């Protein structure tokens, strides 16, 4: 379910299941980012001796050169990113235009929490066959920010306390959740988890956010 | 300075400045990963209307299909990754073969710390013009693991407590450091920071590691 993009969706004004991240669209840039994501993954998976990696390197460099040729200055691009295109299209967790993002899709729940399911592959590996602990922190940190917005608040992370209960597996669906639990003036306490499909908690976090924002470029 | 790859370098057996991560090599796979990194960045920078993104999407999908065609099964690939190729070639922070990695290069210091300098760009953005808080956590978490190894220990992250002192800027050199500060049996306490070039601390962490490892696939 999608809501009016001019109204910021919160648990008070939007229904259960509201998607809070940017869904990939059938646009050239989203298709290109999705294909780039596939390349990043396949580069880690492919046989180093059988794939024609010399040619792949040349072709990728030539694509990058074409894209760079049409890139505006950083300051100009920053203004477009933050004004024209929607704030959740570029981030490294949910952004469909960012090939680093798995991407994670998050929905708002009636009980005030946000939740998404994601399966991670080789690019996100830490210990053998498992998710990098820092990648888990990245996914939850971002999810907590979205949880705050769903609760009608916004803020910058001041403290992020992550506990690792057991290794988080690659190649199986993980549920990432977040929920604002307390507010005291500008202080916001938010918690989150990463669980496997059977409900086993792999990673949990408690975070403190302070209600302040970095100004948008203009 | 590089050391004998058969001896795990530690502050006790290797000189100040020893590089502890895998330096990019002049091989096809490293050139391809480096070019893929450039594509990921340029996709966020390029003008959405002037670049030929339709064609870029098609070409990237065709490259991915070629690489996937030559990819072995996941289990087989995992064995190669962890036995044949060196453990630091694939991770999402320092791995030259992983296009998600900036990559960060870390050196061991005589005083027991490890240190690296990295400049981050659009793919790593959180607040406008600044590094995503979760990306900062990812970089430091990984750095602490390398710091433990430099001190002759290894372990899995049990707790990672991250403090954000001020927004961390994109597009300027950041110094990432880590150092083992205490050991008590299997418990290892390690601290780290991200600083700007003038020494301003943006992010600091204290972490608890437990000396246990995930078995390698075989």
Short mmCIF file of C-alpha atoms in Angstrom, two decimals:
data_model
loop_
_atom_site.label_atom_id
_atom_site.label_comp_id
_atom_site.label_asym_id
_atom_site.label_seq_id
_atom_site.Cartn_x
_atom_site.Cartn_y
_atom_site.Cartn_z
CA UNK A 1 0.00 0.00 0.00
CA UNK A 2 1.38 3.45 -0.94
CA UNK A 3 0.38 6.79 0.51
CA UNK A 4 0.25 10.38 -0.68
CA UNK A 5 3.96 11.28 -1.09
CA UNK A 6 3.25 14.81 0.15
CA UNK A 7 2.14 13.57 3.57
CA UNK A 8 4.85 11.95 5.66
CA UNK A 9 3.33 8.59 6.66
CA UNK A 10 3.13 7.86 10.39
CA UNK A 11 1.39 5.21 12.47
CA UNK A 12 -1.25 7.87 13.23
CA UNK A 13 -2.16 8.75 9.63
CA UNK A 14 -1.33 5.69 7.47
CA UNK A 15 -2.56 2.09 7.47
CA UNK A 16 -0.80 -1.07 8.66
CA UNK A 17 1.57 -2.34 5.97
CA UNK A 18 2.43 1.10 4.53
CA UNK A 19 5.70 0.82 2.62
CA UNK A 20 8.10 3.41 4.06
CA UNK A 21 11.02 2.94 1.69
CA UNK A 22 11.27 3.67 -2.04
CA UNK A 23 10.08 0.66 -4.02
CA UNK A 24 12.20 -0.04 -7.12
CA UNK A 25 10.50 1.45 -10.19
CA UNK A 26 10.55 0.36 -13.80
CA UNK A 27 12.87 3.23 -14.73
CA UNK A 28 16.23 3.03 -16.48
CA UNK A 29 18.17 4.20 -13.42
CA UNK A 30 16.56 1.59 -11.15
CA UNK A 31 17.15 -1.15 -13.72
CA UNK A 32 20.79 -0.04 -14.05
CA UNK A 33 21.33 0.00 -10.26
CA UNK A 34 19.69 -3.41 -9.96
CA UNK A 35 21.95 -4.77 -12.72
CA UNK A 36 25.01 -3.21 -11.01
CA UNK A 37 23.99 -4.97 -7.77
CA UNK A 38 23.86 -8.24 -9.73
CA UNK A 39 27.37 -7.56 -11.13
CA UNK A 40 28.80 -6.86 -7.64
CA UNK A 41 27.37 -10.17 -6.38
CA UNK A 42 28.41 -12.17 -9.45
CA UNK A 43 31.99 -10.82 -9.28
CA UNK A 44 32.35 -12.51 -5.90
CA UNK A 45 30.69 -15.73 -7.10
CA UNK A 46 32.20 -16.29 -10.53
CA UNK A 47 35.02 -18.68 -11.31
CA UNK A 48 38.23 -16.62 -11.43
CA UNK A 49 39.67 -18.70 -14.28
CA UNK A 50 36.69 -19.32 -16.55
CA UNK A 51 34.92 -15.96 -16.71
CA UNK A 52 36.45 -13.43 -19.08
CA UNK A 53 37.36 -10.96 -16.33
CA UNK A 54 39.76 -8.96 -18.53
CA UNK A 55 36.89 -8.05 -20.83
CA UNK A 56 34.47 -7.49 -17.91
CA UNK A 57 36.92 -4.99 -16.39
CA UNK A 58 37.20 -3.11 -19.70
CA UNK A 59 33.45 -3.00 -20.24
CA UNK A 60 32.73 -1.83 -16.68
CA UNK A 61 35.35 0.92 -16.97
CA UNK A 62 33.80 2.05 -20.23
CA UNK A 63 30.31 2.18 -18.63
CA UNK A 64 31.71 4.16 -15.67
CA UNK A 65 33.41 6.61 -18.06
CA UNK A 66 30.12 7.19 -19.89
CA UNK A 67 28.23 7.83 -16.61
CA UNK A 68 30.96 10.11 -15.27
CA UNK A 69 30.98 12.12 -18.49
CA UNK A 70 27.35 13.04 -17.76
CA UNK A 71 27.83 13.68 -14.02
CA UNK A 72 27.30 17.23 -12.72
CA UNK A 73 29.45 18.74 -9.97
CA UNK A 74 29.03 17.15 -6.53
CA UNK A 75 27.29 20.21 -4.98
CA UNK A 76 24.80 20.43 -7.83
CA UNK A 77 24.11 16.70 -7.67
CA UNK A 78 23.59 16.88 -3.88
CA UNK A 79 20.84 19.48 -4.33
CA UNK A 80 18.99 17.30 -6.86
CA UNK A 81 19.36 14.22 -4.68
CA UNK A 82 17.83 15.85 -1.65
CA UNK A 83 15.20 18.03 -3.27
CA UNK A 84 14.02 16.47 -6.46
CA UNK A 85 14.33 12.75 -6.12
CA UNK A 86 13.03 11.71 -2.73
CA UNK A 87 15.22 11.15 0.29
CA UNK A 88 15.07 7.36 0.35
CA UNK A 89 16.18 6.64 -3.22
CA UNK A 90 19.97 6.82 -2.60
CA UNK A 91 20.81 5.43 0.82
CA UNK A 92 23.03 2.33 1.21
CA UNK A 93 20.32 0.23 2.91
CA UNK A 94 16.98 0.83 1.17
CA UNK A 95 17.87 2.97 -1.87
CA UNK A 96 16.88 1.39 -5.19
CA UNK A 97 19.40 3.67 -6.99
CA UNK A 98 22.27 2.60 -4.71
CA UNK A 99 23.82 -0.73 -5.73
CA UNK A 100 25.29 -1.11 -2.21
CA UNK A 101 21.75 -1.43 -0.78
CA UNK A 102 20.40 -5.02 -0.76
CA UNK A 103 17.82 -3.16 -0.91
CA UNK A 104 15.78 -3.59 2.28
CA UNK A 105 12.06 -2.72 1.96
CA UNK A 106 10.43 -1.60 5.23
CA UNK A 107 6.74 -1.48 6.09
CA UNK A 108 5.06 0.33 8.99
CA UNK A 109 2.95 -1.77 11.38
CA UNK A 110 -0.16 -0.76 13.30
CA UNK A 111 1.63 -1.48 16.59
CA UNK A 112 4.16 1.28 15.84
CA UNK A 113 6.99 -0.97 14.64
CA UNK A 114 8.58 -1.18 11.20
CA UNK A 115 9.63 -4.44 9.58
CA UNK A 116 11.31 -5.78 6.46
CA UNK A 117 12.60 -9.10 5.16
CA UNK A 118 15.89 -9.38 3.27
CA UNK A 119 18.20 -12.18 2.11
CA UNK A 120 21.89 -11.26 2.02
CA UNK A 121 24.54 -12.79 -0.22
CA UNK A 122 28.35 -12.81 -0.67
CA UNK A 123 28.95 -9.03 -0.79
CA UNK A 124 27.66 -8.77 2.82
CA UNK A 125 29.78 -11.60 4.23
CA UNK A 126 31.84 -11.35 7.43
CA UNK A 127 32.58 -14.76 9.01
CA UNK A 128 32.35 -17.69 6.55
CA UNK A 129 28.76 -18.01 5.27
CA UNK A 130 27.51 -15.34 7.66
CA UNK A 131 26.61 -11.65 7.62
CA UNK A 132 29.35 -9.15 8.52
CA UNK A 133 28.64 -7.77 12.02
CA UNK A 134 29.06 -4.22 10.72
CA UNK A 135 26.57 -4.86 7.91
CA UNK A 136 24.04 -6.02 10.53
CA UNK A 137 24.68 -2.76 12.43
CA UNK A 138 24.20 -0.76 9.20
CA UNK A 139 20.85 -2.44 8.41
CA UNK A 140 19.45 -1.96 11.93
CA UNK A 141 20.74 1.60 12.32
CA UNK A 142 18.89 2.56 9.16
CA UNK A 143 15.76 0.65 10.22
CA UNK A 144 15.67 2.55 13.52
CA UNK A 145 15.71 5.85 11.65
CA UNK A 146 12.72 4.70 9.60
CA UNK A 147 11.00 3.52 12.82
CA UNK A 148 11.42 7.00 14.30
CA UNK A 149 9.85 8.59 11.22
CA UNK A 150 6.93 6.11 11.40
CA UNK A 151 6.43 7.26 15.01
CA UNK A 152 6.41 10.87 13.82
CA UNK A 153 9.89 11.79 15.04
CA UNK A 154 13.25 12.29 13.37
CA UNK A 155 16.76 12.52 14.73
CA UNK A 156 20.44 11.78 14.31
CA UNK A 157 21.93 8.65 15.91
CA UNK A 158 23.85 9.62 19.07
CA UNK A 159 24.51 6.10 20.43
CA UNK A 160 24.06 2.71 18.84
CA UNK A 161 24.56 -0.29 21.13
CA UNK A 162 24.61 -3.53 19.16
CA UNK A 163 24.58 -7.01 20.72
CA UNK A 164 25.48 -10.06 18.68
CA UNK A 165 23.70 -13.13 20.04
CA UNK A 166 24.73 -15.60 17.32
CA UNK A 167 26.13 -15.46 13.77
CA UNK A 168 23.57 -14.12 11.26
CA UNK A 169 23.26 -16.44 8.25
CA UNK A 170 23.66 -15.44 4.59
CA UNK A 171 21.34 -16.94 1.93
CA UNK A 172 18.21 -17.11 4.07
CA UNK A 173 15.42 -14.60 4.78
CA UNK A 174 16.14 -12.29 7.72
CA UNK A 175 13.52 -10.10 9.40
CA UNK A 176 14.75 -6.66 10.44
CA UNK A 177 12.55 -4.72 12.87
CA UNK A 178 12.64 -1.41 14.71
CA UNK A 179 10.45 0.47 17.15
CA UNK A 180 10.56 3.78 19.04
CA UNK A 181 10.14 2.87 22.72
CA UNK A 182 10.59 6.13 24.66
CA UNK A 183 10.73 9.89 24.11
CA UNK A 184 12.02 12.49 26.53
CA UNK A 185 12.17 15.93 24.98
CA UNK A 186 14.75 15.74 22.19
CA UNK A 187 15.93 12.27 23.29
CA UNK A 188 14.46 9.30 21.47
CA UNK A 189 15.10 5.65 22.46
CA UNK A 190 14.64 3.11 19.70
CA UNK A 191 15.24 -0.65 19.63
CA UNK A 192 15.56 -3.20 16.86
CA UNK A 193 16.44 -6.79 15.97
CA UNK A 194 17.51 -9.09 13.19
CA UNK A 195 15.85 -12.51 13.32
CA UNK A 196 15.92 -15.65 11.19
CA UNK A 197 12.68 -17.07 9.75
CA UNK A 198 12.09 -19.25 12.85
CA UNK A 199 12.23 -16.19 15.10
CA UNK A 200 15.76 -16.71 16.47
CA UNK A 201 17.29 -13.34 17.38
CA UNK A 202 20.80 -12.93 15.90
CA UNK A 203 21.41 -9.24 16.58
CA UNK A 204 19.64 -6.70 18.80
CA UNK A 205 20.21 -2.98 19.27
CA UNK A 206 19.28 -0.17 21.60
CA UNK A 207 19.90 3.31 20.30
CA UNK A 208 19.62 6.89 21.40
CA UNK A 209 18.65 9.49 18.82
CA UNK A 210 18.71 13.25 19.26
CA UNK A 211 16.09 15.27 17.44
CA UNK A 212 18.23 17.39 15.09
CA UNK A 213 18.84 17.17 11.39
CA UNK A 214 21.68 17.94 9.02
CA UNK A 215 20.49 20.78 6.74
CA UNK A 216 19.73 19.85 3.15
CA UNK A 217 22.06 21.27 0.49
CA UNK A 218 20.68 24.17 -1.56
CA UNK B 1 55.77 -3.15 3.76
CA UNK B 2 54.48 -6.72 3.23
CA UNK B 3 55.28 -9.75 5.32
CA UNK B 4 55.52 -13.50 4.77
CA UNK B 5 51.89 -14.51 4.06
CA UNK B 6 52.40 -17.76 5.98
CA UNK B 7 53.08 -15.95 9.24
CA UNK B 8 50.13 -14.02 10.66
CA UNK B 9 51.56 -10.52 11.25
CA UNK B 10 51.30 -9.16 14.78
CA UNK B 11 52.83 -6.19 16.58
CA UNK B 12 55.31 -8.66 18.09
CA UNK B 13 56.64 -10.12 14.84
CA UNK B 14 56.12 -7.47 12.13
CA UNK B 15 57.39 -3.93 11.66
CA UNK B 16 55.52 -0.63 12.07
CA UNK B 17 53.51 0.14 8.94
CA UNK B 18 52.80 -3.49 8.02
CA UNK B 19 49.77 -3.57 5.70
CA UNK B 20 47.20 -5.90 7.26
CA UNK B 21 44.59 -5.86 4.49
CA UNK B 22 44.81 -7.21 0.93
CA UNK B 23 46.27 -4.58 -1.36
CA UNK B 24 44.54 -4.41 -4.76
CA UNK B 25 46.58 -6.38 -7.29
CA UNK B 26 47.01 -5.92 -11.02
CA UNK B 27 44.78 -8.92 -11.74
CA UNK B 28 41.66 -9.06 -13.89
CA UNK B 29 39.34 -9.71 -10.93
CA UNK B 30 40.68 -6.75 -8.96
CA UNK B 31 40.46 -4.49 -12.01
CA UNK B 32 36.87 -5.67 -12.58
CA UNK B 33 35.86 -5.08 -8.94
CA UNK B 34 37.51 -1.66 -9.02
CA UNK B 35 35.60 -0.80 -12.22
CA UNK B 36 32.34 -2.07 -10.66
CA UNK B 37 32.97 0.22 -7.66
CA UNK B 38 33.39 3.11 -10.10
CA UNK B 39 30.06 2.16 -11.79
CA UNK B 40 28.20 2.05 -8.44
CA UNK B 41 29.49 5.52 -7.59
CA UNK B 42 28.86 6.98 -11.04
CA UNK B 43 25.27 5.65 -11.10
CA UNK B 44 24.51 7.89 -8.12
CA UNK B 45 26.36 10.87 -9.65
CA UNK B 46 25.29 10.82 -13.26
CA UNK B 47 22.59 13.02 -14.77
CA UNK B 48 19.39 10.94 -14.91
CA UNK B 49 18.36 12.51 -18.24
CA UNK B 50 21.59 12.78 -20.20
CA UNK B 51 23.31 9.45 -19.58
CA UNK B 52 22.06 6.53 -21.66
CA UNK B 53 20.81 4.55 -18.67
CA UNK B 54 18.67 2.18 -20.76
CA UNK B 55 21.78 0.93 -22.50
CA UNK B 56 23.83 0.89 -19.28
CA UNK B 57 21.18 -1.34 -17.65
CA UNK B 58 21.29 -3.76 -20.61
CA UNK B 59 25.10 -3.92 -20.67
CA UNK B 60 25.35 -4.47 -16.90
CA UNK B 61 22.76 -7.25 -17.04
CA UNK B 62 24.68 -8.90 -19.84
CA UNK B 63 27.95 -8.72 -17.85
CA UNK B 64 26.17 -10.19 -14.79
CA UNK B 65 24.75 -13.03 -16.91
CA UNK B 66 28.25 -13.87 -18.21
CA UNK B 67 29.71 -13.93 -14.67
CA UNK B 68 26.80 -15.99 -13.30
CA UNK B 69 27.17 -18.50 -16.13
CA UNK B 70 30.67 -19.26 -14.82
CA UNK B 71 29.73 -19.26 -11.11
CA UNK B 72 30.07 -22.53 -9.18
CA UNK B 73 27.58 -23.58 -6.50
CA UNK B 74 27.59 -21.42 -3.36
CA UNK B 75 29.08 -24.16 -1.12
CA UNK B 76 31.92 -24.83 -3.56
CA UNK B 77 32.60 -21.12 -3.94
CA UNK B 78 32.66 -20.68 -0.13
CA UNK B 79 35.42 -23.28 0.18
CA UNK B 80 37.58 -21.53 -2.43
CA UNK B 81 36.97 -18.14 -0.85
CA UNK B 82 38.11 -19.22 2.58
CA UNK B 83 40.90 -21.63 1.67
CA UNK B 84 42.49 -20.58 -1.55
CA UNK B 85 42.17 -16.86 -1.88
CA UNK B 86 43.07 -15.25 1.41
CA UNK B 87 40.52 -14.22 4.00
CA UNK B 88 40.69 -10.49 3.44
CA UNK B 89 40.04 -10.37 -0.30
CA UNK B 90 36.19 -10.48 -0.15
CA UNK B 91 34.95 -8.56 2.87
CA UNK B 92 32.75 -5.46 2.46
CA UNK B 93 35.25 -3.07 4.11
CA UNK B 94 38.78 -3.91 2.91
CA UNK B 95 38.23 -6.55 0.19
CA UNK B 96 39.65 -5.54 -3.21
CA UNK B 97 37.33 -8.12 -4.88
CA UNK B 98 34.22 -6.71 -3.17
CA UNK B 99 32.83 -3.62 -4.93
CA UNK B 100 30.96 -2.66 -1.74
CA UNK B 101 34.29 -2.10 0.04
CA UNK B 102 35.67 1.47 -0.37
CA UNK B 103 38.23 -0.35 0.11
CA UNK B 104 39.87 0.63 3.40
CA UNK B 105 43.59 -0.24 3.69
CA UNK B 106 44.79 -0.79 7.27
CA UNK B 107 48.35 -0.73 8.59
CA UNK B 108 49.64 -2.01 11.94
CA UNK B 109 51.49 0.47 14.16
CA UNK B 110 54.34 -0.16 16.58
CA UNK B 111 52.16 1.09 19.48
CA UNK B 112 49.71 -1.79 18.87
CA UNK B 113 47.05 0.20 17.00
CA UNK B 114 45.90 -0.19 13.40
CA UNK B 115 45.10 2.74 11.15
CA UNK B 116 43.81 3.53 7.68
CA UNK B 117 42.73 6.58 5.68
CA UNK B 118 39.70 6.50 3.38
CA UNK B 119 37.59 9.04 1.50
CA UNK B 120 33.92 8.08 1.12
CA UNK B 121 31.57 9.20 -1.66
CA UNK B 122 27.85 9.10 -2.55
CA UNK B 123 27.23 5.34 -2.10
CA UNK B 124 28.06 5.70 1.62
CA UNK B 125 25.82 8.72 2.26
CA UNK B 126 23.37 8.98 5.18
CA UNK B 127 22.49 12.59 6.06
CA UNK B 128 23.06 15.07 3.22
CA UNK B 129 26.77 15.23 2.33
CA UNK B 130 27.70 13.00 5.27
CA UNK B 131 28.56 9.36 5.97
CA UNK B 132 25.70 7.02 6.94
CA UNK B 133 25.95 6.24 10.67
CA UNK B 134 25.65 2.54 9.94
CA UNK B 135 28.49 2.72 7.41
CA UNK B 136 30.69 4.33 10.06
CA UNK B 137 29.79 1.43 12.39
CA UNK B 138 30.64 -1.08 9.63
CA UNK B 139 34.06 0.48 8.98
CA UNK B 140 35.03 0.62 12.66
CA UNK B 141 33.67 -2.86 13.49
CA UNK B 142 35.88 -4.31 10.79
CA UNK B 143 38.87 -2.23 11.88
CA UNK B 144 38.55 -3.53 15.45
CA UNK B 145 38.69 -7.11 14.16
CA UNK B 146 41.93 -6.29 12.33
CA UNK B 147 43.26 -4.57 15.49
CA UNK B 148 42.63 -7.75 17.47
CA UNK B 149 44.54 -9.81 14.92
CA UNK B 150 47.44 -7.32 15.03
CA UNK B 151 47.49 -7.85 18.82
CA UNK B 152 47.61 -11.61 18.24
CA UNK B 153 43.98 -12.35 19.16
CA UNK B 154 40.85 -13.14 17.22
CA UNK B 155 37.21 -13.17 18.16
CA UNK B 156 33.61 -12.54 17.20
CA UNK B 157 31.97 -9.21 18.05
CA UNK B 158 29.67 -9.66 21.06
CA UNK B 159 28.90 -5.98 21.72
CA UNK B 160 29.57 -2.89 19.66
CA UNK B 161 28.83 0.45 21.32
CA UNK B 162 29.05 3.32 18.87
CA UNK B 163 28.93 7.02 19.79
CA UNK B 164 28.31 9.66 17.18
CA UNK B 165 29.95 12.93 18.21
CA UNK B 166 29.28 14.89 15.02
CA UNK B 167 28.32 14.15 11.40
CA UNK B 168 31.16 12.44 9.48
CA UNK B 169 31.85 14.23 6.17
CA UNK B 170 31.90 12.62 2.72
CA UNK B 171 34.52 13.67 0.15
CA UNK B 172 37.39 14.23 2.60
CA UNK B 173 40.03 11.91 4.05
CA UNK B 174 38.95 10.12 7.23
CA UNK B 175 41.32 8.27 9.55
CA UNK B 176 39.94 5.04 10.99
CA UNK B 177 41.80 3.56 13.97
CA UNK B 178 41.45 0.59 16.31
CA UNK B 179 43.32 -0.84 19.28
CA UNK B 180 42.94 -3.77 21.66
CA UNK B 181 42.91 -2.26 25.17
CA UNK B 182 42.19 -5.15 27.56
CA UNK B 183 42.08 -8.96 27.62
CA UNK B 184 40.49 -11.12 30.29
CA UNK B 185 40.48 -14.78 29.32
CA UNK B 186 38.24 -15.07 26.24
CA UNK B 187 37.00 -11.48 26.61
CA UNK B 188 38.69 -8.85 24.49
CA UNK B 189 37.99 -5.08 24.76
CA UNK B 190 38.81 -3.05 21.71
CA UNK B 191 38.27 0.63 20.93
CA UNK B 192 38.29 2.69 17.75
CA UNK B 193 37.59 6.07 16.18
CA UNK B 194 36.88 7.87 12.93
CA UNK B 195 38.56 11.27 12.72
CA UNK B 196 38.78 14.00 10.10
CA UNK B 197 42.18 15.19 8.81
CA UNK B 198 42.42 17.89 11.54
CA UNK B 199 41.97 15.23 14.25
CA UNK B 200 38.31 15.94 15.09
CA UNK B 201 36.63 12.76 16.35
CA UNK B 202 33.33 12.08 14.55
CA UNK B 203 32.61 8.54 15.77
CA UNK B 204 34.06 6.42 18.57
CA UNK B 205 33.39 2.83 19.60
CA UNK B 206 34.01 0.46 22.46
CA UNK B 207 33.51 -3.19 21.68
CA UNK B 208 33.61 -6.54 23.41
CA UNK B 209 34.88 -9.51 21.43
CA UNK B 210 34.72 -13.15 22.49
CA UNK B 211 37.53 -15.43 21.36
CA UNK B 212 35.67 -17.94 19.17
CA UNK B 213 35.50 -18.33 15.43
CA UNK B 214 32.94 -19.53 12.90
CA UNK B 215 34.39 -22.68 11.30
CA UNK B 216 35.59 -22.36 7.73
CA UNK B 217 33.59 -24.23 5.07
CA UNK B 218 35.18 -27.42 3.72
#
